[in-house]
Coordinates of C-alpha atoms and ligand atoms in Angstrom, one line a residue:
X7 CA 65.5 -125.1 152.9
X8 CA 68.5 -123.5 152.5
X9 CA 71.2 -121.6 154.7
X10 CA 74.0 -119.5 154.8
X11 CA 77.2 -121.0 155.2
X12 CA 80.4 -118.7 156.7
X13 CA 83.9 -121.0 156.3
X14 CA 87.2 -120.3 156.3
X15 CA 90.8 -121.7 156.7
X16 CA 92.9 -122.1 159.5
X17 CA 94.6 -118.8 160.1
X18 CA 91.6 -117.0 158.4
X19 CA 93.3 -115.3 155.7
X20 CA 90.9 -117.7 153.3
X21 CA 87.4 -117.0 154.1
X22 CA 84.2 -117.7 152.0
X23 CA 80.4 -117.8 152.1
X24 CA 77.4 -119.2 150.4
X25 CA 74.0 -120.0 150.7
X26 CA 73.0 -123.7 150.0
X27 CA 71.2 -126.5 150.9
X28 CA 71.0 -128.0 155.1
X29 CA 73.9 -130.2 155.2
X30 CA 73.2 -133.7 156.0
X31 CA 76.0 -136.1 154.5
X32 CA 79.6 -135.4 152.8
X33 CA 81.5 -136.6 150.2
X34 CA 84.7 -138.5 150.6
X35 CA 86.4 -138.8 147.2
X36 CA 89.4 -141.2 146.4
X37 CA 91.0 -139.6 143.4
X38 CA 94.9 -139.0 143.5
X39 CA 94.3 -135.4 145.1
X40 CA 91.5 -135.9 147.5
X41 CA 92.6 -139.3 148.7
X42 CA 95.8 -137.3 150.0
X43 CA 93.6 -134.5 151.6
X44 CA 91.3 -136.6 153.3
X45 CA 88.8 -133.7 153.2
X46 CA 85.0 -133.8 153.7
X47 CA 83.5 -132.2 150.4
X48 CA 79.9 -131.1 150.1
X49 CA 77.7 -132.7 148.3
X50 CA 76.1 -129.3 146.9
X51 CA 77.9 -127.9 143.6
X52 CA 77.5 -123.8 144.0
X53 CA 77.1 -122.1 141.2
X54 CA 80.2 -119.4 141.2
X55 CA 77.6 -116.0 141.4
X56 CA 76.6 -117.9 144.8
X57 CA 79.9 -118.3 146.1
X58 CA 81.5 -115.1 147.8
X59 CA 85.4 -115.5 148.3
X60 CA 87.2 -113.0 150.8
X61 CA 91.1 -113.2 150.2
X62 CA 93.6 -111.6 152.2
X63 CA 95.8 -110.7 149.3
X64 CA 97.9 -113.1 148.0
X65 CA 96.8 -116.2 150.6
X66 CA 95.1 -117.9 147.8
X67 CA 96.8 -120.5 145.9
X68 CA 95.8 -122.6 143.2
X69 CA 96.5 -126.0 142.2
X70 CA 95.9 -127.9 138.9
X71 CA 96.6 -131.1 137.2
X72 CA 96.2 -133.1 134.4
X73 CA 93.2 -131.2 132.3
X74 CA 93.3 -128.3 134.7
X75 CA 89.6 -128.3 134.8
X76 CA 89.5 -128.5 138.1
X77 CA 90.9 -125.6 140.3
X78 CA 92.1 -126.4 143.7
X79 CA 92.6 -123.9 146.1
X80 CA 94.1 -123.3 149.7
X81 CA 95.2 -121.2 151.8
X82 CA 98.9 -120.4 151.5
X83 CA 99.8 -119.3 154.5
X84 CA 98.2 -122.6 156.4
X85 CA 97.8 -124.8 153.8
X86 CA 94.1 -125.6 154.4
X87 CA 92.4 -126.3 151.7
X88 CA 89.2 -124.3 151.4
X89 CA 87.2 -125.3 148.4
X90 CA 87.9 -126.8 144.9
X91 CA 86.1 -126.0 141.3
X92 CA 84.9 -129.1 139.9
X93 CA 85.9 -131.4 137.1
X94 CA 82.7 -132.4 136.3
X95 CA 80.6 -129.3 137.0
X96 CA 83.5 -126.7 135.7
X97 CA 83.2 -123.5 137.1
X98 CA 81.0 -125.0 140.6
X99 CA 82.6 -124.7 143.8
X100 CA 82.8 -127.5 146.3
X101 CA 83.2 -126.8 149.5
X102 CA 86.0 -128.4 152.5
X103 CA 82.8 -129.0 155.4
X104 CA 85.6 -128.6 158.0
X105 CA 85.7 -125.3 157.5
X106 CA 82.3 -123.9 157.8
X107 CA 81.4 -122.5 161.1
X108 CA 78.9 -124.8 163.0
X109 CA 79.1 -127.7 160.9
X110 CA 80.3 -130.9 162.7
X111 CA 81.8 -132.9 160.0
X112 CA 82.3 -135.7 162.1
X113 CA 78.7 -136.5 162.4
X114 CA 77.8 -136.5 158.9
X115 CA 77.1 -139.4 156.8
X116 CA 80.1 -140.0 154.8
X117 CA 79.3 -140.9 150.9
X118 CA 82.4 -142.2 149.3
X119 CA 82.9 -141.0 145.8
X120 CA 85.1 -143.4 143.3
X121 CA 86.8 -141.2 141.7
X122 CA 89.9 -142.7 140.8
X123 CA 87.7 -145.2 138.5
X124 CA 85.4 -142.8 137.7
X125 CA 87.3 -139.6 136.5
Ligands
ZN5 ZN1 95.0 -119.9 156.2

């Protein structure tokens, strides 16, 4: 079944939304970026015509690495980061859980993604 999802960063000048699958576990990835966010991801990929992005102009910035295939993005004015485009499903939007409204990330199952072996 899915839902609609609201999120946002911290000072709300990051906000986006999406319909997706119920969200029952999250992903915990140790790659050399994630490791250092410590975020909760979502398991769910969303395809970019499902993912609606609402900037305040100029609050988004982007960070990329290495092959720049992934595109990670956070708020600049809090530093939150929002949601990432994948490495491995270019284009696809992952999502920070901790900032959709009415999720509680700490009571999800936690599935730990190798990525630093694995990407
Ligand atoms: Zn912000």
């Amino acid at each position: 079944m899915s839902q609609d999802f609201q999120g946002k960063c911290h000072c709300g000048a990051v906000r986006f939304s999406y319909q997706g699958e119920e969200i029952s576990k999250g992903i915990r990835c140790n790659c050399s970026i994630c490791v250092r966010k410590g975020a909760l991801m979502t398991t769910e990929a969303i395809a970019p015509e499902d993912f609606i992005i609402d900037i305040e102009e100029g609050a988004l910035g982007l960070y990329e690495f290495g092959t720049k295939t992934a595109k990670h993005y956070f708020c600049k004015k809090c530093g939150i980061y929002t949601f990432h485009q994948t490495l491995r499903q270019p284009g696809f939007y992952k999502a920070n859980i901790g900032c959709l409204e009415g999720v509680d990330s700490s009571a999800l199952e936690v599935i730990n993604f190798d990525g630093k072996n694995l990407l």
